[in-house]
PDB file of C-alpha atoms and ligand atoms in Angstrom:
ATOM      1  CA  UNK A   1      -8.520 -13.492 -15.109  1.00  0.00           C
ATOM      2  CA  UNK A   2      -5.826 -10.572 -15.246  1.00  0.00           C
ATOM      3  CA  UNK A   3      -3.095 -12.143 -12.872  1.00  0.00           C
ATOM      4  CA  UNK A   4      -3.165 -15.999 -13.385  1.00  0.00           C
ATOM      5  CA  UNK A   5      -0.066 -17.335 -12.845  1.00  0.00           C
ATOM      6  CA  UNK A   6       1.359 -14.165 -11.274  1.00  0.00           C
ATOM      7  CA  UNK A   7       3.132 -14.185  -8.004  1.00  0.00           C
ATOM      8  CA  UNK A   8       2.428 -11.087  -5.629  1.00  0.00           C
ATOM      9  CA  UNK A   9       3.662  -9.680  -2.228  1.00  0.00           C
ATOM     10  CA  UNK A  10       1.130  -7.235  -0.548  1.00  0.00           C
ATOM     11  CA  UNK A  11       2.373  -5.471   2.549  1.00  0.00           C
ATOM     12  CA  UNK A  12       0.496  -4.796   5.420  1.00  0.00           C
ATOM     13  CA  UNK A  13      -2.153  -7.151   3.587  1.00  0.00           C
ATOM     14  CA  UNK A  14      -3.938  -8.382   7.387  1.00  0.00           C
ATOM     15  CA  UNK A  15      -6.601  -5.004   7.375  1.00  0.00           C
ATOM     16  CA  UNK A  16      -8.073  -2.723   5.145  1.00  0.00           C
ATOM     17  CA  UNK A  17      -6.813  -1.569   1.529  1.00  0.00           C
ATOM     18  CA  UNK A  18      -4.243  -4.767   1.782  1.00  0.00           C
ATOM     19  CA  UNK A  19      -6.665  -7.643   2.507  1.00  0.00           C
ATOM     20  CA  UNK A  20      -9.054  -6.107   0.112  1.00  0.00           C
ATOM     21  CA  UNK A  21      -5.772  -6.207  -2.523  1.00  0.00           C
ATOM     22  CA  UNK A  22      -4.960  -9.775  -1.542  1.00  0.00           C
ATOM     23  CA  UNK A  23      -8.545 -10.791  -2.048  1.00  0.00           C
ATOM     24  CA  UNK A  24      -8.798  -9.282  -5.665  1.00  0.00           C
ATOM     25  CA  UNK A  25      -5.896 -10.288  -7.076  1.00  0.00           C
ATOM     26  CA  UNK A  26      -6.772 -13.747  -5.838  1.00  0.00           C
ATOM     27  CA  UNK A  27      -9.940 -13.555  -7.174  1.00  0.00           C
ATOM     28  CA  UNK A  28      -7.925 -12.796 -10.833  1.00  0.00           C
ATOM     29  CA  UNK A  29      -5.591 -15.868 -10.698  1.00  0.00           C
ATOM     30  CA  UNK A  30      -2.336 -14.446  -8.067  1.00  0.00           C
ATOM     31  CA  UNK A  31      -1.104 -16.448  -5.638  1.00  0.00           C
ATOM     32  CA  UNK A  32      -0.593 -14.027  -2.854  1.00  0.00           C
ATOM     33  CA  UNK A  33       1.979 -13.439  -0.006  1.00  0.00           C
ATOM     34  CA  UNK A  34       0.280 -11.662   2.752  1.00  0.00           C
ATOM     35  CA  UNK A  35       3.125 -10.065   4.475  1.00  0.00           C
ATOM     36  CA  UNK A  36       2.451  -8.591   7.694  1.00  0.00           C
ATOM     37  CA  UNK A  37       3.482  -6.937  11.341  1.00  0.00           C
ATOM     38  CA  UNK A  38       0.170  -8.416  12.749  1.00  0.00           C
ATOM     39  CA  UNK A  39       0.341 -12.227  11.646  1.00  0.00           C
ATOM     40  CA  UNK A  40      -3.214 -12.709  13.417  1.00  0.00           C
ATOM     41  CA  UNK A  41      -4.740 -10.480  10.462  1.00  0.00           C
ATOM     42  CA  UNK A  42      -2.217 -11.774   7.954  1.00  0.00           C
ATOM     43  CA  UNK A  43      -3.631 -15.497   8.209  1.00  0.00           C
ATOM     44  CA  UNK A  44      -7.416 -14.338   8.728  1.00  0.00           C
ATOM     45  CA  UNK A  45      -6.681 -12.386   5.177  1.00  0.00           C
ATOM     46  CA  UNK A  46      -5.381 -15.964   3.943  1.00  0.00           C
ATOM     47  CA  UNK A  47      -8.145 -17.869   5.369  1.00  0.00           C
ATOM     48  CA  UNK A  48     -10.762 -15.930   3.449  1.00  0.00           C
ATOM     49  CA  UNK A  49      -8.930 -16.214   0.067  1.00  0.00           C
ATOM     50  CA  UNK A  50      -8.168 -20.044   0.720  1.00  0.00           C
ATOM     51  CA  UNK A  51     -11.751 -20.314   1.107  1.00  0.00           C
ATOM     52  CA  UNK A  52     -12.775 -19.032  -1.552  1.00  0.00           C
ATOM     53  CA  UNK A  53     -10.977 -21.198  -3.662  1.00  0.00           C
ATOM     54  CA  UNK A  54      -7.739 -18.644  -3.917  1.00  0.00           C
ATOM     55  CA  UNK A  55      -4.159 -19.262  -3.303  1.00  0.00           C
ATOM     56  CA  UNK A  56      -1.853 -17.550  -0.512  1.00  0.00           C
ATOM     57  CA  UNK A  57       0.758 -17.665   2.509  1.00  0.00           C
ATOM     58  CA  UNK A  58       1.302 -15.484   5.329  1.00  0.00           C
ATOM     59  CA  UNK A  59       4.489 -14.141   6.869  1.00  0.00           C
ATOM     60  CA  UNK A  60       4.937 -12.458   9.664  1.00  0.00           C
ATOM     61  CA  UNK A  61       7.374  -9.351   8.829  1.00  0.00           C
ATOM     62  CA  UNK A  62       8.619  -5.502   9.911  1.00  0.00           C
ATOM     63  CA  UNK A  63       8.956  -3.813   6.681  1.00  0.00           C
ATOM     64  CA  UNK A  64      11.156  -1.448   8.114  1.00  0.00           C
ATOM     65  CA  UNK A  65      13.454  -3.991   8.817  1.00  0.00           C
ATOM     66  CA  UNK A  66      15.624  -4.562   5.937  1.00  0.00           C
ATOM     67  CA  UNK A  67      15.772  -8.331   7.113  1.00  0.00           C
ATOM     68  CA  UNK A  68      12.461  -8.947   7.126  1.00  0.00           C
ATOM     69  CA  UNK A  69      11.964  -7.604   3.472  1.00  0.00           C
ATOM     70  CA  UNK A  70      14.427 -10.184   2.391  1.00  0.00           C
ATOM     71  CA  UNK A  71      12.550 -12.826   4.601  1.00  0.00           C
ATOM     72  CA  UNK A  72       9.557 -12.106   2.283  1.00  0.00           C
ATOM     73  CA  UNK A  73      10.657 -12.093  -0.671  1.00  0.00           C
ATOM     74  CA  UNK A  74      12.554 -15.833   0.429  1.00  0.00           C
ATOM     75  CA  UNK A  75       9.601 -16.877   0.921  1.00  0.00           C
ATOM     76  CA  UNK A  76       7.796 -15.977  -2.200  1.00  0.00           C
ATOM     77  CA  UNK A  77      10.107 -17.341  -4.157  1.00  0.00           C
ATOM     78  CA  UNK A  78      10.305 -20.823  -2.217  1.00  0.00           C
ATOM     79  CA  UNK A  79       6.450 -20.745  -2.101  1.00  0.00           C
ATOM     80  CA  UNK A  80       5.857 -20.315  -5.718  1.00  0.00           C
ATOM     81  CA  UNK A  81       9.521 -19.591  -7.957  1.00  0.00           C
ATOM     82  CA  UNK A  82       9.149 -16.249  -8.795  1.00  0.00           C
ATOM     83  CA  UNK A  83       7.831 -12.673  -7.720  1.00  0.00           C
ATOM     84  CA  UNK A  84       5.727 -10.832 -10.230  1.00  0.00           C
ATOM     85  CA  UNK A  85       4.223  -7.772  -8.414  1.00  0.00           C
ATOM     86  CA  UNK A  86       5.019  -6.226  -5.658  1.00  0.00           C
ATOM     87  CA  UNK A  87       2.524  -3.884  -3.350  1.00  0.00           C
ATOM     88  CA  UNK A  88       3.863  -1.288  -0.972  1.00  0.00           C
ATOM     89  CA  UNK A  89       1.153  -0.867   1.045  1.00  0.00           C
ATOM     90  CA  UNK A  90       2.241  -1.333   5.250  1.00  0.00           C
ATOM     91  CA  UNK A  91       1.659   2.170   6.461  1.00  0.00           C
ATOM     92  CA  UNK A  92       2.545   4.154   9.913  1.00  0.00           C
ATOM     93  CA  UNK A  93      -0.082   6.731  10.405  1.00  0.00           C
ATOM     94  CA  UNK A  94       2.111   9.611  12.595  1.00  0.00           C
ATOM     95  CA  UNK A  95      -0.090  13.060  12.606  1.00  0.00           C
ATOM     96  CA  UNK A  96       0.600  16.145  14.166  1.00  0.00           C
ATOM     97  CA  UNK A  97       2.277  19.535  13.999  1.00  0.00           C
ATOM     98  CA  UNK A  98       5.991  20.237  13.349  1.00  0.00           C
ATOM     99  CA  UNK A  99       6.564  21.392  16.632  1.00  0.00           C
ATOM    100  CA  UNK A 100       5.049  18.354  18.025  1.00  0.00           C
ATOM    101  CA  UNK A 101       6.237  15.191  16.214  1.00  0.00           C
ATOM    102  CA  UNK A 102       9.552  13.770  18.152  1.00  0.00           C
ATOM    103  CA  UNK A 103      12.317  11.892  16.718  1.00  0.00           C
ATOM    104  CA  UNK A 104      11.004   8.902  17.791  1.00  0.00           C
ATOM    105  CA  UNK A 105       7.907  10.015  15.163  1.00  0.00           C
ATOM    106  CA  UNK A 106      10.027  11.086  12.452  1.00  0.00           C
ATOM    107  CA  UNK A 107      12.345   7.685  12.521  1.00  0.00           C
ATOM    108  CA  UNK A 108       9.212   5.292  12.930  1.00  0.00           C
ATOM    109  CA  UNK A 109       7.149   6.917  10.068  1.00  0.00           C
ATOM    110  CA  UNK A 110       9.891   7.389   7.549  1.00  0.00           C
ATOM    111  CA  UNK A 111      11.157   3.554   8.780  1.00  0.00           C
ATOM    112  CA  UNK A 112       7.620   1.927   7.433  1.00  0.00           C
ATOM    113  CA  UNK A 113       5.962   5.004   4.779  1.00  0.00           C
ATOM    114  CA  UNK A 114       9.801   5.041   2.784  1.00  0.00           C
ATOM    115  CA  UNK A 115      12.273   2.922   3.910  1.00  0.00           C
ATOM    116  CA  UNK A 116      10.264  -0.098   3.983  1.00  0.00           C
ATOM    117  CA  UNK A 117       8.939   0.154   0.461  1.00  0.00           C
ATOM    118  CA  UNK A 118      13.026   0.797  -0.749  1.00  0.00           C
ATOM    119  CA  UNK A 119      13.874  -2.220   1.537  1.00  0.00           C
ATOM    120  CA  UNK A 120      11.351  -4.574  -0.046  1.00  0.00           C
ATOM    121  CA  UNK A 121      11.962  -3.826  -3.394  1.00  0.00           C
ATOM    122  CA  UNK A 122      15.568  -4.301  -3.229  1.00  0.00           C
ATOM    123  CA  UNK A 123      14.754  -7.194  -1.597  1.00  0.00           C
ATOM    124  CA  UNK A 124      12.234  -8.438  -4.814  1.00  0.00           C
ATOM    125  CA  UNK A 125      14.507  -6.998  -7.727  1.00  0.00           C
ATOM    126  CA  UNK A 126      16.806  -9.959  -8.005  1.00  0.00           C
ATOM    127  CA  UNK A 127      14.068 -12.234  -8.563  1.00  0.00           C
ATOM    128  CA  UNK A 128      11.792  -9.929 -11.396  1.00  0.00           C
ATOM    129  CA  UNK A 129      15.271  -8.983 -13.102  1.00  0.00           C
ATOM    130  CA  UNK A 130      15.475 -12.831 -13.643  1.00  0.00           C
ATOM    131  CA  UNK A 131      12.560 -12.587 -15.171  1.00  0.00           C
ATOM    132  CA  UNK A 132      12.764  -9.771 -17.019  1.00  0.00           C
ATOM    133  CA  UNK A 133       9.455  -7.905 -15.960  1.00  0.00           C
ATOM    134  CA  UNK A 134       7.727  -6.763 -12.629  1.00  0.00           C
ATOM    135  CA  UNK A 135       5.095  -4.295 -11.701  1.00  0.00           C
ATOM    136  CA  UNK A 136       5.247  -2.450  -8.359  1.00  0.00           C
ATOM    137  CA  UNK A 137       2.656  -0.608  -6.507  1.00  0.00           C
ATOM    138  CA  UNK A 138       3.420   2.145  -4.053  1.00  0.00           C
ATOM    139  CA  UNK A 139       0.713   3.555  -1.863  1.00  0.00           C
ATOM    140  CA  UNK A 140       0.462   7.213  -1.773  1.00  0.00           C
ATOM    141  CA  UNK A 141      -2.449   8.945  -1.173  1.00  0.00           C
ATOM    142  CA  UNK A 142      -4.379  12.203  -0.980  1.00  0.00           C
ATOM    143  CA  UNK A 143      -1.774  13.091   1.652  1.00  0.00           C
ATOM    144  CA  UNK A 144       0.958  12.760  -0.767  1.00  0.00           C
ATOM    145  CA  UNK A 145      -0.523  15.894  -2.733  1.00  0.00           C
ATOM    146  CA  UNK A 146      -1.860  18.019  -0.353  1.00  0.00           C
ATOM    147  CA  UNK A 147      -1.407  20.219   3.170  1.00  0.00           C
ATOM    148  CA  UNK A 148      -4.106  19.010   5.257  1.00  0.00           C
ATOM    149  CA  UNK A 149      -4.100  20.744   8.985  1.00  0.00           C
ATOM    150  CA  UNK A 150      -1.450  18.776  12.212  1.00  0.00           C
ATOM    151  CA  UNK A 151      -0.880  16.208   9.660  1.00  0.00           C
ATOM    152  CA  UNK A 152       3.090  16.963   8.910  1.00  0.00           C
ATOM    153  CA  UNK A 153       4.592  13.826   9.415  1.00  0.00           C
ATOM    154  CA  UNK A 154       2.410  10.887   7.930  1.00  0.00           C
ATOM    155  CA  UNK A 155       1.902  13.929   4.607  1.00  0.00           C
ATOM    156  CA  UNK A 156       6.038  14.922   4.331  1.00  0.00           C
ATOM    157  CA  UNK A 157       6.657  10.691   4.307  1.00  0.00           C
ATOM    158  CA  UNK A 158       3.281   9.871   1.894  1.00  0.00           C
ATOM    159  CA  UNK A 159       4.582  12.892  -0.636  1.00  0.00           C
ATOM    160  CA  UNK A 160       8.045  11.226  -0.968  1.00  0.00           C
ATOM    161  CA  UNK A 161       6.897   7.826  -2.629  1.00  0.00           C
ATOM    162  CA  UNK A 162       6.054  10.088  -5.647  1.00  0.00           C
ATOM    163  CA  UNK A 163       9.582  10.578  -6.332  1.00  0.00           C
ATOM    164  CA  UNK A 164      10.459   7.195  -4.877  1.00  0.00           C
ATOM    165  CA  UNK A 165       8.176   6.066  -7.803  1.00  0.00           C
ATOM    166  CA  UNK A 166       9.540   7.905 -10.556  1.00  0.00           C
ATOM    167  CA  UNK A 167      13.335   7.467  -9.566  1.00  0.00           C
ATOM    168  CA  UNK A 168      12.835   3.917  -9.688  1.00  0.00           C
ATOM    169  CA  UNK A 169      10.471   3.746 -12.298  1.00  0.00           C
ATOM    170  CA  UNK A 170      13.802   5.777 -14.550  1.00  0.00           C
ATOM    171  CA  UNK A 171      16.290   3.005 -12.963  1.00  0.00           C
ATOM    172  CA  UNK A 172      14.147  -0.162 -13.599  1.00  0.00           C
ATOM    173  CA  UNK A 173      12.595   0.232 -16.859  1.00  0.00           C
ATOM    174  CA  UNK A 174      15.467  -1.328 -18.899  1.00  0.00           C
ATOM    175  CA  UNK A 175      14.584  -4.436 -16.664  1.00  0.00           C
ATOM    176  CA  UNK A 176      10.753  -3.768 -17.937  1.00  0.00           C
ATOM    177  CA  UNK A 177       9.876  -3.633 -14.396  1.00  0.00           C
ATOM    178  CA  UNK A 178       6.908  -0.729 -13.943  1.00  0.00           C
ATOM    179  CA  UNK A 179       6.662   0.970 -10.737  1.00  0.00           C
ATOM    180  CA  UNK A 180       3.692   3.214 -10.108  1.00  0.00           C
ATOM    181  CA  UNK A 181       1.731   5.103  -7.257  1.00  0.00           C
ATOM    182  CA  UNK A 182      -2.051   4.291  -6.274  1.00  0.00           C
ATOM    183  CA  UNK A 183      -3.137   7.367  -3.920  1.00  0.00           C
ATOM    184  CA  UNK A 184      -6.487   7.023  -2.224  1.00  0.00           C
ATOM    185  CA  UNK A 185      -8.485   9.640  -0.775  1.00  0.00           C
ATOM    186  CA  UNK A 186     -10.114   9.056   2.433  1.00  0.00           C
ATOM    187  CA  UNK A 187     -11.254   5.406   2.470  1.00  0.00           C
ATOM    188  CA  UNK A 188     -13.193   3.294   5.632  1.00  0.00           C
ATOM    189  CA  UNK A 189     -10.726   1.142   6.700  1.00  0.00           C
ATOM    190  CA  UNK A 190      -9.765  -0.048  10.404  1.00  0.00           C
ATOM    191  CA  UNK A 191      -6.866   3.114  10.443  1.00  0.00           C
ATOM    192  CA  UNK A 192      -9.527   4.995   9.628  1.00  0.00           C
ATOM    193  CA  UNK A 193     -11.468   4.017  12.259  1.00  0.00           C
ATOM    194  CA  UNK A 194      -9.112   4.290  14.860  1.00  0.00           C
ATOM    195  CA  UNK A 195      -8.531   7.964  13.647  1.00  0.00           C
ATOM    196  CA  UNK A 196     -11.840   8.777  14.409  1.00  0.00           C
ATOM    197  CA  UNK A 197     -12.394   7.402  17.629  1.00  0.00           C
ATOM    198  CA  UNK A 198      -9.583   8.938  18.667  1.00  0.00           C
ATOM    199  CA  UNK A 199     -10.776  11.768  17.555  1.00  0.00           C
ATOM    200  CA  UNK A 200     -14.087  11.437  19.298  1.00  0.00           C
ATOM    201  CA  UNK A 201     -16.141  11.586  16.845  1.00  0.00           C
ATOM    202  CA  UNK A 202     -18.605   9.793  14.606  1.00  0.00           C
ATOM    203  CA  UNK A 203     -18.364   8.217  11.330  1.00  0.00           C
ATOM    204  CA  UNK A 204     -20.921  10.900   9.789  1.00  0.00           C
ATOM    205  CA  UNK A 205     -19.406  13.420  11.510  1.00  0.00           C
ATOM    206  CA  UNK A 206     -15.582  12.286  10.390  1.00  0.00           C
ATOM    207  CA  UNK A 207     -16.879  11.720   7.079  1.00  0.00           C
ATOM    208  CA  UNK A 208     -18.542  15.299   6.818  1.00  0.00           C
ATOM    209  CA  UNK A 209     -15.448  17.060   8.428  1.00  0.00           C
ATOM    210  CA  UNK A 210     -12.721  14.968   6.797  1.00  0.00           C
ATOM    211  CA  UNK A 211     -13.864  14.399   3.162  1.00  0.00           C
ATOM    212  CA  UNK A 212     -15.925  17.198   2.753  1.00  0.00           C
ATOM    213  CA  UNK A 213     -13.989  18.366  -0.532  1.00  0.00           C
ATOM    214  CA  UNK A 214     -14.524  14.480  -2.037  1.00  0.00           C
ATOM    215  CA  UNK A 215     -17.207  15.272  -5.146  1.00  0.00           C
ATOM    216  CA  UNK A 216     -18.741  12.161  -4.759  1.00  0.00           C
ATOM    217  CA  UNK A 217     -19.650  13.047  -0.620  1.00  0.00           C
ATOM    218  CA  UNK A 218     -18.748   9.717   0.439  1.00  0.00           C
ATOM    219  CA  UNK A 219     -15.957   7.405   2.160  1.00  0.00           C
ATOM    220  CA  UNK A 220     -14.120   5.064  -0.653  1.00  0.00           C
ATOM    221  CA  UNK A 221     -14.365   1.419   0.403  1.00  0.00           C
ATOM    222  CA  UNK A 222     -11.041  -0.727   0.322  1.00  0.00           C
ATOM    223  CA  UNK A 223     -12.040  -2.511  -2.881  1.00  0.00           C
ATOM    224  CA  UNK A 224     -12.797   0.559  -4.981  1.00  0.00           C
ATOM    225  CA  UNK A 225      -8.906   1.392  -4.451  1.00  0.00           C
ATOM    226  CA  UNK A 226      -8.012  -2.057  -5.210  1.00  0.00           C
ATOM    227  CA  UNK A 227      -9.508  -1.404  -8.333  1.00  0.00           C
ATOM    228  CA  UNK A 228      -6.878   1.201  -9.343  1.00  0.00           C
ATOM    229  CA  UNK A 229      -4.274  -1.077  -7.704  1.00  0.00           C
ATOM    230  CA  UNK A 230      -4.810  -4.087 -10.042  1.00  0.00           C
ATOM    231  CA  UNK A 231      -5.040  -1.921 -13.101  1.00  0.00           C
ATOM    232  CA  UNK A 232      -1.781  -0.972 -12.566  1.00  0.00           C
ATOM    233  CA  UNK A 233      -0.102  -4.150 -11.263  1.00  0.00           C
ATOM    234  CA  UNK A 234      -1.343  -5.677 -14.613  1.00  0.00           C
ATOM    235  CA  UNK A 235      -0.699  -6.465 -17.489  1.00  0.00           C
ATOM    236  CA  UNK A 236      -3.766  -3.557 -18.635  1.00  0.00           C
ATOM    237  CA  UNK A 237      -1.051  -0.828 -17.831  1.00  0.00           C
ATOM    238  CA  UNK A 238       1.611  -2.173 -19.958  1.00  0.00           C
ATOM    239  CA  UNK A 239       2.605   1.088 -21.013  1.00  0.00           C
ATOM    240  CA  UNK A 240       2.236   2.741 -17.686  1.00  0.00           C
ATOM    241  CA  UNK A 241       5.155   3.524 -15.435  1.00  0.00           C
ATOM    242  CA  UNK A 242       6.420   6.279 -13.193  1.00  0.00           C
ATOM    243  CA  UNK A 243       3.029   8.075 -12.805  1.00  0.00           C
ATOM    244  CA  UNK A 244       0.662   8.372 -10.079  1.00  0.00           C
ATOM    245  CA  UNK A 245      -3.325   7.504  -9.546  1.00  0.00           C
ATOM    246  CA  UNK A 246      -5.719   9.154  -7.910  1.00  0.00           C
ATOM    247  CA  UNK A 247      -8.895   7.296  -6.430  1.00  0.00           C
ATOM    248  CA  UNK A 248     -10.298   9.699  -4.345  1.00  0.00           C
ATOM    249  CA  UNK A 249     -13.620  10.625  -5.631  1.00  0.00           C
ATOM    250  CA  UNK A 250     -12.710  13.790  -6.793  1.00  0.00           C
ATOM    251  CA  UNK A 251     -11.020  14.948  -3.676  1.00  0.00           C
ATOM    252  CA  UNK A 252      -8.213  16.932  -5.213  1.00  0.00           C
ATOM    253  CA  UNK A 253      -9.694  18.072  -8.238  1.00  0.00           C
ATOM    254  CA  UNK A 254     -10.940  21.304  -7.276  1.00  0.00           C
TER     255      UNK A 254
HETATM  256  N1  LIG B 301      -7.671   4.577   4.918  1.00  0.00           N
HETATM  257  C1  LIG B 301      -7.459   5.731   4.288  1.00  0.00           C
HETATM  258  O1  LIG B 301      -8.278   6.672   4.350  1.00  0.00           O
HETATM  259  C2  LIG B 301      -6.229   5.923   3.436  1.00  0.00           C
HETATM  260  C3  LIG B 301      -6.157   7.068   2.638  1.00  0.00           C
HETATM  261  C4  LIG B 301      -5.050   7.264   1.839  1.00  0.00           C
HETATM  262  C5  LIG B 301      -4.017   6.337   1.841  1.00  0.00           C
HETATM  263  N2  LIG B 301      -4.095   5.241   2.641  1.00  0.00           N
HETATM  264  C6  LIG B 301      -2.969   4.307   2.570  1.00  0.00           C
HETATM  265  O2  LIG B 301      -3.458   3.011   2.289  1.00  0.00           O
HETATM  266  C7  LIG B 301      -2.595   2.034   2.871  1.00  0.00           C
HETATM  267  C8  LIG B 301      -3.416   1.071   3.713  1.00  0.00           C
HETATM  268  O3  LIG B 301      -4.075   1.797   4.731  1.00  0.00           O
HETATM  269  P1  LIG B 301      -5.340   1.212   5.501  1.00  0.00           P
HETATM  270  O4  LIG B 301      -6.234   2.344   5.772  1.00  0.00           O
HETATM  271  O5  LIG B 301      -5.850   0.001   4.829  1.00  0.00           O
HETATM  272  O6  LIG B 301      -4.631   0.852   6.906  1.00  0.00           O
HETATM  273  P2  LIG B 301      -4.828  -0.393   7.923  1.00  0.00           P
HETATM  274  O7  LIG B 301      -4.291   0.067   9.226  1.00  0.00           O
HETATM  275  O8  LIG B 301      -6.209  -0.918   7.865  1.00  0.00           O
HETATM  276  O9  LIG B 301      -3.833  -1.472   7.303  1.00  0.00           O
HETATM  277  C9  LIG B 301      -2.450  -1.267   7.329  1.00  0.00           C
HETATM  278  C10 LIG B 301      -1.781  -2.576   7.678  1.00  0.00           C
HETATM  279  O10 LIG B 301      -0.354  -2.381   7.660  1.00  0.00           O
HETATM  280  C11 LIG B 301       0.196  -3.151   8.686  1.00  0.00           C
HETATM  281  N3  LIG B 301       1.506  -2.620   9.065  1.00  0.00           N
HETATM  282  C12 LIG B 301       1.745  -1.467   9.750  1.00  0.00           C
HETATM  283  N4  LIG B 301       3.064  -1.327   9.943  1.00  0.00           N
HETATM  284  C13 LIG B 301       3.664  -2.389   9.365  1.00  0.00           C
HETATM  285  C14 LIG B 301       5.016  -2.788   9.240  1.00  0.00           C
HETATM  286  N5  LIG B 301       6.008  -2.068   9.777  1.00  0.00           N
HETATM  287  N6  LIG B 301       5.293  -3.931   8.578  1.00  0.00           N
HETATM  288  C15 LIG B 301       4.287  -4.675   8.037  1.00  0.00           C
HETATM  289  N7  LIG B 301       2.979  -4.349   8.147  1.00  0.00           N
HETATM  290  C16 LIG B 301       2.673  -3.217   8.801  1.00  0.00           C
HETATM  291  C17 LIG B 301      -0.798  -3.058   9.824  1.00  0.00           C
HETATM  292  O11 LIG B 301      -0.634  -4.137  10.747  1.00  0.00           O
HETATM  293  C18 LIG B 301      -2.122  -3.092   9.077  1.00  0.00           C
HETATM  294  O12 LIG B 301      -2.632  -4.405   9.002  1.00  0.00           O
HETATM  295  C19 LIG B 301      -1.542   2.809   3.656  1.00  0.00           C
HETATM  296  O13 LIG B 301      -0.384   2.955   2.855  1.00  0.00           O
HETATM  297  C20 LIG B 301      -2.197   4.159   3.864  1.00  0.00           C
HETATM  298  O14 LIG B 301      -1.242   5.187   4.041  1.00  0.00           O
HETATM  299  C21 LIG B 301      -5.173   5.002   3.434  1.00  0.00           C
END
């Protein structure tokens, strides 16, 4: 198992990517705080890794609140005395065109997609210096690399984690804490979903519209990116920090 004994937070863990995340690195040993807006998802994520035999805990939280960050990371470290890995995965998804997007937009995308990543792992950092290591996850994605069309918003806020990632992966490394970026391409998830029906369209028709430059012609499924998450949250990418990973299925490679 490739996380026994480790402690993780995964944001925005009650749907999609997250859950799938919380149910892997259950599956390889982690005890797991599901940390979550919706606490209805957060506990049905727990429920199916209690289960199966796994170990977690739910808490209701606003990453964008810098209060609730710190009310997470209390509770991992009451729950279980320490905090391994951390997984910055909540997301607002705000589309549109400049001329569009309000303040309202700007503040409430940049709240969760940056400032709640920075809140919750200044919230986590006393606890891994303590123990002299950490790993931390940031969730990027396709969006973080490339224009895509009336997406300015959710793309300008996605793109900044990169940096995010390597400032802090420069500050933190003399505390051998390793902070890294997974970015998925375009992957069937409830937000996904929801894009697409409001969008009016079907699945097929999303997928042939929206991923048509993916090489391998298909949707990602939340697991595959969980994948590339627990490589880098473990101990397997010891030497890895401050970079980024694609698992898009070839989306931005031509
Ligand atoms: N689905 C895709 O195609 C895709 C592609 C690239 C990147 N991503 C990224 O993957 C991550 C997960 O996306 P997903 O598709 O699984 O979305 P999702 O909507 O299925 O899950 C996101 C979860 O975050 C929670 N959340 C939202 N705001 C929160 C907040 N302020 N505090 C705490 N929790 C909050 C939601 O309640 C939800 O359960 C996001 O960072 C997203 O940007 C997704």
């Amino acid at each position: 198992m490739r996380l026994e004994d480790k402690v993780a937070i995964i944001t925005g863990s009650g749907s999609g990517i997250g859950r799938a995340t919380a149910q892997l690195f259950a599956e390889e040993g982690a005890k797991v705080v599901v940390a979550e807006i919706n606490l209805e998802g957060a506990n049905e994520t727990v429920q199916s890794i209690q289960s199966a035999g796994g170990e977690a805990v739910s808490v209701e939280a606003d990453v964008s609140k810098e209060e609730d960050s710190r009310k997470i990371a209390d509770l991992a470290y009451c729950e279980y005395g320490k905090i391994d890995i951390l997984v910055n995965n909540a997301a607002a998804f705000v589309f549109g065109r400049v001329e569009d997007a309000t303040t309202e937009d700007w503040d409430h995308v940049f709240s969760v997609n940056v400032k709640g990543p920075a809140f919750c792992v200044k919230a986590v950092l006393p606890v891994m210096k303590q123990g002299s290591s950490g790993a931390i996850v940031n969730i990027g994605s396709i969006s973080s690399m490339i224009a895509q069309p009336d997406y300015v918003p959710y793309n300008t806020s996605k793109s900044a984690i990169l940096n995010f990632t390597r400032c802090l992966a420069m500050d933190l490394a003399p505390f051998n804490i390793r902070v890294n970026t997974v970015c998925p391409g375009v992957t069937h998830t409830p937000a996904l979903e929801k894009a697409i029906q409001e969008e009016g369209i079907t699945l097929e028709e999303a997928n042939a519209h929206l991923n048509q430059p993916c090489l391998l012609k298909r949707l990602g499924q939340p697991r595959e990116i969980a994948h590339g998450i627990l490589f880098l949250a473990s101990d397997d990418a010891s030497f890895v920090t401050g970079t980024s990973l694609l698992v898009d299925g070839g989306y931005t490679a031509q």
